[in-house]
PDB file of C-alpha atoms and ligand atoms in Angstrom:
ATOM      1  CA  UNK A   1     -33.289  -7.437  59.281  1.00 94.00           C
ATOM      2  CA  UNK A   2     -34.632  -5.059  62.236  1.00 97.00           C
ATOM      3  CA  UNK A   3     -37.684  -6.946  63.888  1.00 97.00           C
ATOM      4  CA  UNK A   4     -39.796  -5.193  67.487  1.00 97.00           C
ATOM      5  CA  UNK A   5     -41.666  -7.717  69.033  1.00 97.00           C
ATOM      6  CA  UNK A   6     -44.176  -5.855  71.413  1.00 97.00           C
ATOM      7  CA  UNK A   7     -41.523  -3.797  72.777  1.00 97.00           C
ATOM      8  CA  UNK A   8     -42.259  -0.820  75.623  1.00 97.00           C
ATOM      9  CA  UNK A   9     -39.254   1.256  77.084  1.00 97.00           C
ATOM     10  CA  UNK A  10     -39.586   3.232  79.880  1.00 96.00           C
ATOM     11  CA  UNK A  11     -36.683   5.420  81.012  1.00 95.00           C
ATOM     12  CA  UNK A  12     -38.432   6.039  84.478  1.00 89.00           C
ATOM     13  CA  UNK A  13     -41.392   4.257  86.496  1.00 82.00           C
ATOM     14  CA  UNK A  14     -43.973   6.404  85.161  1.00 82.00           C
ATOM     15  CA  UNK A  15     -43.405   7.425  82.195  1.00 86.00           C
ATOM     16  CA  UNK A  16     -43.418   4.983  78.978  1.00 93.00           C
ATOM     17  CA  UNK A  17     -41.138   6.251  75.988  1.00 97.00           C
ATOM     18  CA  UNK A  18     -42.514   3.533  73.748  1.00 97.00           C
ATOM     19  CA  UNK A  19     -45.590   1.538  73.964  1.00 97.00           C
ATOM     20  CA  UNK A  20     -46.304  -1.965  72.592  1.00 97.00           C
ATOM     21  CA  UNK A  21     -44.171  -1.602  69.481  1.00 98.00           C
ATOM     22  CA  UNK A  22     -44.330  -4.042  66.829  1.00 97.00           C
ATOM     23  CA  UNK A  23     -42.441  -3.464  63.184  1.00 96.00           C
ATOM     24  CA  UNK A  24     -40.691  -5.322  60.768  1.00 96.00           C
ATOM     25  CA  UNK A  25     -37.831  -3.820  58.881  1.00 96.00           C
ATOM     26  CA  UNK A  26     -36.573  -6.195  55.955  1.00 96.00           C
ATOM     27  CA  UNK A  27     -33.275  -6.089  54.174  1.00 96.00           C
ATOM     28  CA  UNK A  28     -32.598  -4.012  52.091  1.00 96.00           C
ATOM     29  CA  UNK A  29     -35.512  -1.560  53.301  1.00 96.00           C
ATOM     30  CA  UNK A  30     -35.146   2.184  52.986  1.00 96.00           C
ATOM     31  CA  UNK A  31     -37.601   3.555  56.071  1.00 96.00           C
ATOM     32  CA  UNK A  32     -38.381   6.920  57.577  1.00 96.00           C
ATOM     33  CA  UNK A  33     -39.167   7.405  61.415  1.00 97.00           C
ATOM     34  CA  UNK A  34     -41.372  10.459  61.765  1.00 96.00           C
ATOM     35  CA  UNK A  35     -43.682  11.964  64.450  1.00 95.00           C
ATOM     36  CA  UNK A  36     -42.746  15.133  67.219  1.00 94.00           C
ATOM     37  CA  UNK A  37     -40.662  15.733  69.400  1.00 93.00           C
ATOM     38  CA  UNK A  38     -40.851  13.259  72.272  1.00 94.00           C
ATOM     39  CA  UNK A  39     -42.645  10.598  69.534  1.00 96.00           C
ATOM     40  CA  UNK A  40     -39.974   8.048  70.846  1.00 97.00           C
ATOM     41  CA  UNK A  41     -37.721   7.972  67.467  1.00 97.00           C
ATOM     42  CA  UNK A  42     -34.573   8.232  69.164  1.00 96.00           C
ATOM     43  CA  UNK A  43     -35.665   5.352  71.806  1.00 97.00           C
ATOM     44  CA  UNK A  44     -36.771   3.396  68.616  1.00 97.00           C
ATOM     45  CA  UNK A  45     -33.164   4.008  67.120  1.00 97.00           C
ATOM     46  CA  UNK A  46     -31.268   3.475  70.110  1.00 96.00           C
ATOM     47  CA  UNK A  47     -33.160   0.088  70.779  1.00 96.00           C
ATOM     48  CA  UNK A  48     -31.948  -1.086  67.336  1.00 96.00           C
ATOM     49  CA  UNK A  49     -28.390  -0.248  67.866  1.00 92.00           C
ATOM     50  CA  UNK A  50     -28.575  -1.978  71.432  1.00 92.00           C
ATOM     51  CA  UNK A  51     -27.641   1.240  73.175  1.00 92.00           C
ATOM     52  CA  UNK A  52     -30.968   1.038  75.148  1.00 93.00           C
ATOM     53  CA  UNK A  53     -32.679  -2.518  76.125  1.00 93.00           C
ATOM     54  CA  UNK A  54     -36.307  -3.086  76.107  1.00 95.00           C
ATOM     55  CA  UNK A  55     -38.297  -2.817  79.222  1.00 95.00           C
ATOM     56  CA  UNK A  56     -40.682  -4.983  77.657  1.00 96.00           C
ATOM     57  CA  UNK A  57     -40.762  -7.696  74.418  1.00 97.00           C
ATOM     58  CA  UNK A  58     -37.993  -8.323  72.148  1.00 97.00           C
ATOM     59  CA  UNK A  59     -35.579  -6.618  69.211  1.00 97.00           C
ATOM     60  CA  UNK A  60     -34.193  -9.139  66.968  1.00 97.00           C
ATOM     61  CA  UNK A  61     -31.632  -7.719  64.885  1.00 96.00           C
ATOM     62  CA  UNK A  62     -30.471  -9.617  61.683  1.00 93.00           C
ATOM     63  CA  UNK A  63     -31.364 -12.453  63.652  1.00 92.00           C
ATOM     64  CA  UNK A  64     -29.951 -11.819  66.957  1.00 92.00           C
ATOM     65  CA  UNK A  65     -32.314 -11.024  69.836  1.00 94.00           C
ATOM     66  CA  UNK A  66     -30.762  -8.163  71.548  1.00 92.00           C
ATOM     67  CA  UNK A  67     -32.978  -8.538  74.632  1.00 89.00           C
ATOM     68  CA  UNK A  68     -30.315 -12.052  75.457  1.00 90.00           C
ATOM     69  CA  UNK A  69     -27.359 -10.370  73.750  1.00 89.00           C
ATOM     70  CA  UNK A  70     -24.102 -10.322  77.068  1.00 88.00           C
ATOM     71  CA  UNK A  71     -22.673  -7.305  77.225  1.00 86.00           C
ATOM     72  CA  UNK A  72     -19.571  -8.673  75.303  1.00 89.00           C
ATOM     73  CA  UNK A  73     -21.894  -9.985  72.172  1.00 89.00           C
ATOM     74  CA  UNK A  74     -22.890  -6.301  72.375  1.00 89.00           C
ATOM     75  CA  UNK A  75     -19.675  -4.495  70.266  1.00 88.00           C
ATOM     76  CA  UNK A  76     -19.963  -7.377  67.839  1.00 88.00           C
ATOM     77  CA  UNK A  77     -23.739  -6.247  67.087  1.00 90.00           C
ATOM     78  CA  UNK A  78     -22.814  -2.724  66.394  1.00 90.00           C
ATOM     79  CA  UNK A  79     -20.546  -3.431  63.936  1.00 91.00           C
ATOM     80  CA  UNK A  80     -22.532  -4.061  61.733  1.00 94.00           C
ATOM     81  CA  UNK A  81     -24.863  -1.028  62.028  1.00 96.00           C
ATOM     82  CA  UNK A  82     -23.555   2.165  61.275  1.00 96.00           C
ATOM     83  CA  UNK A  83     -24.749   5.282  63.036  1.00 96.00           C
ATOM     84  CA  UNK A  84     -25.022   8.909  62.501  1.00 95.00           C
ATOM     85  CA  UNK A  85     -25.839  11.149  64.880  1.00 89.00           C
ATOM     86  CA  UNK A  86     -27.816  14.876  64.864  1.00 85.00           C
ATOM     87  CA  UNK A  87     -25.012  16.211  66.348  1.00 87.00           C
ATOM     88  CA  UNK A  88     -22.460  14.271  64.426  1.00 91.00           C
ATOM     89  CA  UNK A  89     -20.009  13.143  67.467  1.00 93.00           C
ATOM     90  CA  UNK A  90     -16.950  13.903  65.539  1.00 96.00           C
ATOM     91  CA  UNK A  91     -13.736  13.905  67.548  1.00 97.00           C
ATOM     92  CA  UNK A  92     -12.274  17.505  67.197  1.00 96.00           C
ATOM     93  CA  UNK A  93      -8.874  17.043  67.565  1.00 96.00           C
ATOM     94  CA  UNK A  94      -8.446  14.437  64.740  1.00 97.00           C
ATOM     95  CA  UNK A  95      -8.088  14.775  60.983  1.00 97.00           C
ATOM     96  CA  UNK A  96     -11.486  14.237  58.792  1.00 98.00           C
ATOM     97  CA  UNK A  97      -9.341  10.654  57.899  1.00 97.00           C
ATOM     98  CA  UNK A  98      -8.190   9.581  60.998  1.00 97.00           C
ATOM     99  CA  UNK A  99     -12.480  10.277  61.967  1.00 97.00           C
ATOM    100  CA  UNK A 100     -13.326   8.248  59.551  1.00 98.00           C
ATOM    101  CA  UNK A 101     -10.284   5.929  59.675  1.00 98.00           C
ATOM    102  CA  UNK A 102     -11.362   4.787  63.359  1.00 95.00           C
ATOM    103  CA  UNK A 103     -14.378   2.394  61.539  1.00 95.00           C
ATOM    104  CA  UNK A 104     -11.825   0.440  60.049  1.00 96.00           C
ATOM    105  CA  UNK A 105      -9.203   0.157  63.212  1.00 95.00           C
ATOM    106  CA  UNK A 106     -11.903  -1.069  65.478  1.00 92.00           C
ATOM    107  CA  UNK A 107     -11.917  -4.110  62.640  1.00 92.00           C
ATOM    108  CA  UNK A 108      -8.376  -4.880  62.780  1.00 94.00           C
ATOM    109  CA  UNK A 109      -8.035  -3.193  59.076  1.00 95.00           C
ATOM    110  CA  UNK A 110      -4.272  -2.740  57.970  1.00 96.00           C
ATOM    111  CA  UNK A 111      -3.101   0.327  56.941  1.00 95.00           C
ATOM    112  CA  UNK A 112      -2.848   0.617  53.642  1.00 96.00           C
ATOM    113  CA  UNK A 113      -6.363  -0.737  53.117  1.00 97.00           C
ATOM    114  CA  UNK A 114      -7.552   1.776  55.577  1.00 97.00           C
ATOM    115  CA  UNK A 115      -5.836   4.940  53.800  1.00 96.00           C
ATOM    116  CA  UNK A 116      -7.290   3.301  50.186  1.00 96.00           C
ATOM    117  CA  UNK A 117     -11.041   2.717  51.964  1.00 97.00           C
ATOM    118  CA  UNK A 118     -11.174   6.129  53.476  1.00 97.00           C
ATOM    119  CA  UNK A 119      -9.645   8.212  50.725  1.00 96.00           C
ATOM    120  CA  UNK A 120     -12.180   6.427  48.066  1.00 96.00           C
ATOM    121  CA  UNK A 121     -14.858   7.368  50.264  1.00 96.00           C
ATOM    122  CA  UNK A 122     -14.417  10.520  51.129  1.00 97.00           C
ATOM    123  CA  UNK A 123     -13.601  10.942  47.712  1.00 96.00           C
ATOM    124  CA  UNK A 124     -16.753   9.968  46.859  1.00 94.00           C
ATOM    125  CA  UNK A 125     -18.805  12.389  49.181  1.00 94.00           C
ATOM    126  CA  UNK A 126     -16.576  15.079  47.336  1.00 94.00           C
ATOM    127  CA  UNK A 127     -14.581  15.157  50.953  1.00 96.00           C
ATOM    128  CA  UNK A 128     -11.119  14.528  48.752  1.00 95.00           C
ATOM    129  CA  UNK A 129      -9.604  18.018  49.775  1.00 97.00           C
ATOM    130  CA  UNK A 130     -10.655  18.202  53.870  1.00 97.00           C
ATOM    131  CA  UNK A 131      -9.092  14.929  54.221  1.00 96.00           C
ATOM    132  CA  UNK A 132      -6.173  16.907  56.659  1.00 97.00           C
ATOM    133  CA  UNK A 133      -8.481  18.974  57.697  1.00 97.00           C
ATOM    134  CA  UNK A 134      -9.912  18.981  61.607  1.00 97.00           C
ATOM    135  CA  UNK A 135     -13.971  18.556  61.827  1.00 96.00           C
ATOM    136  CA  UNK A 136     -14.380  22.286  63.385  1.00 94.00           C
ATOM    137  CA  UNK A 137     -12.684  23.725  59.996  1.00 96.00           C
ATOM    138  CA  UNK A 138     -15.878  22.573  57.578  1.00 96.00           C
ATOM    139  CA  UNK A 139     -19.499  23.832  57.152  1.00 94.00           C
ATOM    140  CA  UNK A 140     -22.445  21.784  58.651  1.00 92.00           C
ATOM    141  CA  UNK A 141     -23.167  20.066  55.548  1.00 93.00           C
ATOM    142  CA  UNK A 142     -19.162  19.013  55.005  1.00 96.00           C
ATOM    143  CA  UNK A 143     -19.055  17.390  59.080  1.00 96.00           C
ATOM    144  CA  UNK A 144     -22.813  15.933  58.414  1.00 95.00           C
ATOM    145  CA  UNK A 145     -20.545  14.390  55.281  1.00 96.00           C
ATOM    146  CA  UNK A 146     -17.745  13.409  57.370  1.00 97.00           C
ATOM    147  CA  UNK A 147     -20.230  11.194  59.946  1.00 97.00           C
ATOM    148  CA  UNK A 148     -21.809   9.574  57.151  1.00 97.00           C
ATOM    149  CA  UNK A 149     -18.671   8.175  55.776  1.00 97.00           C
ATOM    150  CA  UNK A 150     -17.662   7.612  59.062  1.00 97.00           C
ATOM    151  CA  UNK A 151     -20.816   4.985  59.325  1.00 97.00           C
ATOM    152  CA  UNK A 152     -20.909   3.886  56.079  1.00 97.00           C
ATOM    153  CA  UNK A 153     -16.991   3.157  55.313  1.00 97.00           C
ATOM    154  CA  UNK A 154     -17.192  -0.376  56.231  1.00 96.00           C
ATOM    155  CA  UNK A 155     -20.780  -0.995  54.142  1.00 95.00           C
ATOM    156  CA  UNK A 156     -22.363  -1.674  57.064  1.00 97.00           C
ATOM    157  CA  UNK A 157     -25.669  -3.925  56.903  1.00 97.00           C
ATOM    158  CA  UNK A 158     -27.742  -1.178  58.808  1.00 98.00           C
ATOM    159  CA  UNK A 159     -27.343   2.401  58.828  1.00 98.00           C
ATOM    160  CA  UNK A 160     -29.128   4.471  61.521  1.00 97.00           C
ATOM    161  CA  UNK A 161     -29.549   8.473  61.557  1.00 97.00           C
ATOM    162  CA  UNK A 162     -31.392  10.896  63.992  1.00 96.00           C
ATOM    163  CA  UNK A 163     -32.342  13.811  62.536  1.00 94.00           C
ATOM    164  CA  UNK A 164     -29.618  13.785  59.916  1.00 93.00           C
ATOM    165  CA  UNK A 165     -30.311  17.073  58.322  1.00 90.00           C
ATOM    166  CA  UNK A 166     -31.892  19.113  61.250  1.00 85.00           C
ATOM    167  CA  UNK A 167     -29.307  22.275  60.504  1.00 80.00           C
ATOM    168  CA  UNK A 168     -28.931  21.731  56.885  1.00 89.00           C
ATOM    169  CA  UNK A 169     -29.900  23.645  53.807  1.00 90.00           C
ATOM    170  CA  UNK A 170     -31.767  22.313  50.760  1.00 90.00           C
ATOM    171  CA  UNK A 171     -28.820  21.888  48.954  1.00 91.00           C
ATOM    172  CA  UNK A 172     -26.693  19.975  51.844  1.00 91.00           C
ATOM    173  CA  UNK A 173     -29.839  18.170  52.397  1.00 91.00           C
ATOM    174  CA  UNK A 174     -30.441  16.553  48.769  1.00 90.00           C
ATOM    175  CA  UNK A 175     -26.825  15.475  49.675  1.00 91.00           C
ATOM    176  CA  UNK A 176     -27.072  13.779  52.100  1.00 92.00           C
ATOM    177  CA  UNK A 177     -30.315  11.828  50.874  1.00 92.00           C
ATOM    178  CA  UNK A 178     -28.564  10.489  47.740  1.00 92.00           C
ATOM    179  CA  UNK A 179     -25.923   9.552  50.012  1.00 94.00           C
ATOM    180  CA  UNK A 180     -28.448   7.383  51.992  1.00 95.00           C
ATOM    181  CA  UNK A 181     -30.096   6.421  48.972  1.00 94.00           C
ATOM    182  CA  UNK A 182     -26.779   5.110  47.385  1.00 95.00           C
ATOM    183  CA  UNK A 183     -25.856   3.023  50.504  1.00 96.00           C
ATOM    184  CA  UNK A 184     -29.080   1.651  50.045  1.00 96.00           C
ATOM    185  CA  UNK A 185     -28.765   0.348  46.378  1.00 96.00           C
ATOM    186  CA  UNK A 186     -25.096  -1.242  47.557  1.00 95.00           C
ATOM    187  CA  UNK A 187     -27.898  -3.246  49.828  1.00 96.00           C
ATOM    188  CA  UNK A 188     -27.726  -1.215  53.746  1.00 97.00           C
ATOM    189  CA  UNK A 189     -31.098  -1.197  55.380  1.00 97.00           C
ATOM    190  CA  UNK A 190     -31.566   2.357  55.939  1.00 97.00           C
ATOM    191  CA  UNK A 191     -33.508   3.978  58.995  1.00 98.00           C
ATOM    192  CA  UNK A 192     -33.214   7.932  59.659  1.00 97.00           C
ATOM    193  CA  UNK A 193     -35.183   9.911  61.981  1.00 97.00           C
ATOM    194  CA  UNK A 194     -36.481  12.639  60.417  1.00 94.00           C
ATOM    195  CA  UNK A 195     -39.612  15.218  61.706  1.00 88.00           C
ATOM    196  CA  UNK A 196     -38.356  16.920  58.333  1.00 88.00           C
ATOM    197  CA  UNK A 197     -41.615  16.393  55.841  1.00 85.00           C
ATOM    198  CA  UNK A 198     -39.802  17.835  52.776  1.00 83.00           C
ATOM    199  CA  UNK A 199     -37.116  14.657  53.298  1.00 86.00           C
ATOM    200  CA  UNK A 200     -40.235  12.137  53.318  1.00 88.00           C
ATOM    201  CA  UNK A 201     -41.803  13.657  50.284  1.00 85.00           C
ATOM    202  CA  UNK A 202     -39.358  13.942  47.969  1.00 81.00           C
ATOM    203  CA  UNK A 203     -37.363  10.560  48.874  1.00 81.00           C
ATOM    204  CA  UNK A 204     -40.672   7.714  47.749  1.00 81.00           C
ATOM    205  CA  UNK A 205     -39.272   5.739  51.226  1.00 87.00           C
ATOM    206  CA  UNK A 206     -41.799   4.110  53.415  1.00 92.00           C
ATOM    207  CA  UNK A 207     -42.463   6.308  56.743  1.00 95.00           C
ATOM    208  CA  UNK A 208     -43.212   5.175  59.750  1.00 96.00           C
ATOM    209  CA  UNK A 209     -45.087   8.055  62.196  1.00 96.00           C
ATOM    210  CA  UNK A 210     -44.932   7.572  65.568  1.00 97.00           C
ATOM    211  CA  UNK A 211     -47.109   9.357  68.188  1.00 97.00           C
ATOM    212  CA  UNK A 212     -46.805   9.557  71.880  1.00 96.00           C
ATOM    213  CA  UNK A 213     -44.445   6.027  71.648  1.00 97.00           C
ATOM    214  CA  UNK A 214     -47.130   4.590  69.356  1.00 97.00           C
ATOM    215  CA  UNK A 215     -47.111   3.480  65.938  1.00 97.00           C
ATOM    216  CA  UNK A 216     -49.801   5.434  64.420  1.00 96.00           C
ATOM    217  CA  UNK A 217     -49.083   5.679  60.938  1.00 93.00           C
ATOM    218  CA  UNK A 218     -47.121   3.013  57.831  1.00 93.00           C
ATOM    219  CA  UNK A 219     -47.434   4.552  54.666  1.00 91.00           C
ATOM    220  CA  UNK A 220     -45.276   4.762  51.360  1.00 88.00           C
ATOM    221  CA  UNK A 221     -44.431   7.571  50.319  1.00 82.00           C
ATOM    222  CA  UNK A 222     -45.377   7.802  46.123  1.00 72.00           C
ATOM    223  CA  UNK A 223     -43.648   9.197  43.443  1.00 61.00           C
TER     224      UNK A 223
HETATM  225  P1  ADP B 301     -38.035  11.794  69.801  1.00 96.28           P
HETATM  226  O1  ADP B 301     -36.732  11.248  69.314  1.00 96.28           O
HETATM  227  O2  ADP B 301     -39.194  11.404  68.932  1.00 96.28           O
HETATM  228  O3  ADP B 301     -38.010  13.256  70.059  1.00 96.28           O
HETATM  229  P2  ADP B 301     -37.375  10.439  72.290  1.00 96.28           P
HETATM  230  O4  ADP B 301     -37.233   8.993  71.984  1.00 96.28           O
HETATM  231  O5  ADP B 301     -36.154  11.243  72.429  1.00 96.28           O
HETATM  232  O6  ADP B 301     -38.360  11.079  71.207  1.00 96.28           O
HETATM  233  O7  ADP B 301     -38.224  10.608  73.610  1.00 96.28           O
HETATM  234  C1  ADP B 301     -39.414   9.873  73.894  1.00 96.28           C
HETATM  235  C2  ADP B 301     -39.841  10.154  75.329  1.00 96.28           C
HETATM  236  O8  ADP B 301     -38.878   9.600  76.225  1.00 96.28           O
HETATM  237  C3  ADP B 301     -39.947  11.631  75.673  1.00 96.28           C
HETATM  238  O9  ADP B 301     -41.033  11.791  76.533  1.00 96.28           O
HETATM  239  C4  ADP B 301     -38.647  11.917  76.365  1.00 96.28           C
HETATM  240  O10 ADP B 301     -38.812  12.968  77.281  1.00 96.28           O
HETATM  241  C5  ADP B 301     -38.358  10.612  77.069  1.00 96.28           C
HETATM  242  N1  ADP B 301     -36.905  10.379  77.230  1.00 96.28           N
HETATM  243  C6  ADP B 301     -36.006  10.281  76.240  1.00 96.28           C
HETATM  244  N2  ADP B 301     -34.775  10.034  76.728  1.00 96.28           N
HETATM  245  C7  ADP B 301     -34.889   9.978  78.075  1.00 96.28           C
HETATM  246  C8  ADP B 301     -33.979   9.742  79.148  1.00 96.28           C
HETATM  247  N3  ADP B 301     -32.690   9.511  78.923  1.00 96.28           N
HETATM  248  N4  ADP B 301     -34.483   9.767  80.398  1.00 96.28           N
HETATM  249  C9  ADP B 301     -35.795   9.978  80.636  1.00 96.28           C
HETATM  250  N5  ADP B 301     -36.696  10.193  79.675  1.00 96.28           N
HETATM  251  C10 ADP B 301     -36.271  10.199  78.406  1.00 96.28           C
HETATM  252  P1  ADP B 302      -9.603   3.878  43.246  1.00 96.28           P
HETATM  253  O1  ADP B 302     -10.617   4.930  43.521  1.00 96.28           O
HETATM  254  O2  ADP B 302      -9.294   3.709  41.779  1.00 96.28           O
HETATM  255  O3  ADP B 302      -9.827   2.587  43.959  1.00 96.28           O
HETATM  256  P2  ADP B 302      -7.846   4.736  45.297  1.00 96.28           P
HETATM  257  O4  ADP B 302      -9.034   5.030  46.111  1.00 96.28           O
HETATM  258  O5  ADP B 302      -6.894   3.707  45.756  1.00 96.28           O
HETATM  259  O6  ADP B 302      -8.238   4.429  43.796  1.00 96.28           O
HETATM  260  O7  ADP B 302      -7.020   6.062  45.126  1.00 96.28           O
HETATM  261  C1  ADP B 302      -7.394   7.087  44.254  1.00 96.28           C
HETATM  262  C2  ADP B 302      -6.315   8.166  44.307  1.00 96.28           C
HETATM  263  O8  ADP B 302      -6.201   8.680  45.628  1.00 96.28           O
HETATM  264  C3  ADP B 302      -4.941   7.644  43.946  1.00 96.28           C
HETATM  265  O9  ADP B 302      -4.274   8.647  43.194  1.00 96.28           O
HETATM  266  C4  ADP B 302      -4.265   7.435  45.291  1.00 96.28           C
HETATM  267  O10 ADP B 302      -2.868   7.587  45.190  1.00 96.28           O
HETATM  268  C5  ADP B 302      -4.885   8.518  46.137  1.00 96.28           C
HETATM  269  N1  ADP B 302      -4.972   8.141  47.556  1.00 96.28           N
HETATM  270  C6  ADP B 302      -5.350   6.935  48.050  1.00 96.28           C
HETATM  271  N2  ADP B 302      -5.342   6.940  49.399  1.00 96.28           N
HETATM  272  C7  ADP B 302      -4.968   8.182  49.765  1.00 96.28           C
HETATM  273  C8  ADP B 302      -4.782   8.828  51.031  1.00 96.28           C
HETATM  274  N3  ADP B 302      -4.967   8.178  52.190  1.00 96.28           N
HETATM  275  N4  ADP B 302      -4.403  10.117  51.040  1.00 96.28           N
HETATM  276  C9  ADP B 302      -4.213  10.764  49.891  1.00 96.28           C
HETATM  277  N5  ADP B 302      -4.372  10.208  48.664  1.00 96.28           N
HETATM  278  C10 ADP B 302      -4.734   8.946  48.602  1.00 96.28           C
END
């Protein structure tokens, strides 16, 4: 599904975010990208969702090399990989549906089957009473909520998160991983950035530690 073929990124002459990466993510694949600050786990993410292109080597997403992708091949890519991000990018001045509803418009969705899709959802994440509600209203955990079914409301084939519980408690957290985990069963290839060690351990994922833009480290993670 997610395939690095020897791929460097560097963001200025110097300086090399990533160095010589090579991975293999197959369908259906839950993985975790770990390693400090400044690793290069964003880079890695943003590679996969074609926000950033390879200085060097090739990303083949579910068969399509990004590195020959036009820029109008791009939005059809990114469809089909949904994204959360640590800060959640929620637009303030809409309703938690309309957020989430915006998924569905960018498909050409009708109305109906976007109000049913959303509310079931939402619904699901126990969001069914903030569905009027604007993003600033609700805790952390409830807009963290709000992003996931945001990127996961049109069962997307990848799902990407940076750092999705970085200002979460334990509680919120467990949330959110059994949300991941569930989207994963329904068959989403699953990728979160996480420096979070408490996530790894008690999720039995595969983990993937990066250091300095290398890959130093594949390991699963046992029960
Ligand atoms: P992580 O997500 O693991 O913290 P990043 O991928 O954000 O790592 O960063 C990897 C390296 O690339 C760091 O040295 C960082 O300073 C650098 N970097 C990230 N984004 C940019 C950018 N937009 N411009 C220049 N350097 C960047
Ligand atoms: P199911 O979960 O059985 O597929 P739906 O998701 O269609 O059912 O709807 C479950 C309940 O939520 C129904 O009572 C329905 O009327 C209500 N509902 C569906 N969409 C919305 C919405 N956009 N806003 C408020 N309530 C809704």
């Amino acid at each position: 599904m997610i395939q690095l073929h020897n791929v460097s990124m560097s963001y200025q002459a110097e300086s090399t975010a990533l160095t010589d990466v090579s991975l293999k993510i197959p369908k259906g694949d839950f993985v975790f990208l770990t390693g400090q600050s400044g690793a290069g786990k964003s880079t890695l993410l943003k590679l996969i969702y074609a926000e950033l292109i390879p200085t060097r080597g090739q990303v083949v997403i579910d068969g399509a090399n990004v590195t020959r992708l036009s820029r109008k091949e791009i939005p059809y890519l990114r469809r089909s990989i949904g994204v959360v991000f640590q800060d959640y990018k929620l637009l303030p001045n809409r309703t938690v549906l309309e957020n989430v509803a915006i998924t569905l418009e960018v498909l050409g969705w009708g109305k109906r089957d976007i109000g049913k899709k959303v509310y079931h959802i939402l619904k699901s994440m126990g969001l069914e009473d903030k569905v009027n509600t604007t993003p600033l209203r609700l805790s952390g955990g409830e807009q963290q909520r709000v992003a996931l079914a945001r990127a996961l409301v049109n069962d997307p084939k990848i799902l990407i998160a940076d750092e999705p519980t970085g200002n979460l408690d334990d509680e919120n957290k467990e949330q959110i991983l059994s949300i991941f985990k569930e989207a994963n069963i329904r068959g989403t290839t699953v990728v979160v950035a996480t420096h979070d060690r408490r996530v790894i351990e008690n999720s039995h994922r595969r983990m993937i530690r990066l250091e300095k833009g290398r890959i130093v480290e594949v390991a699963d993670v046992q029960e």
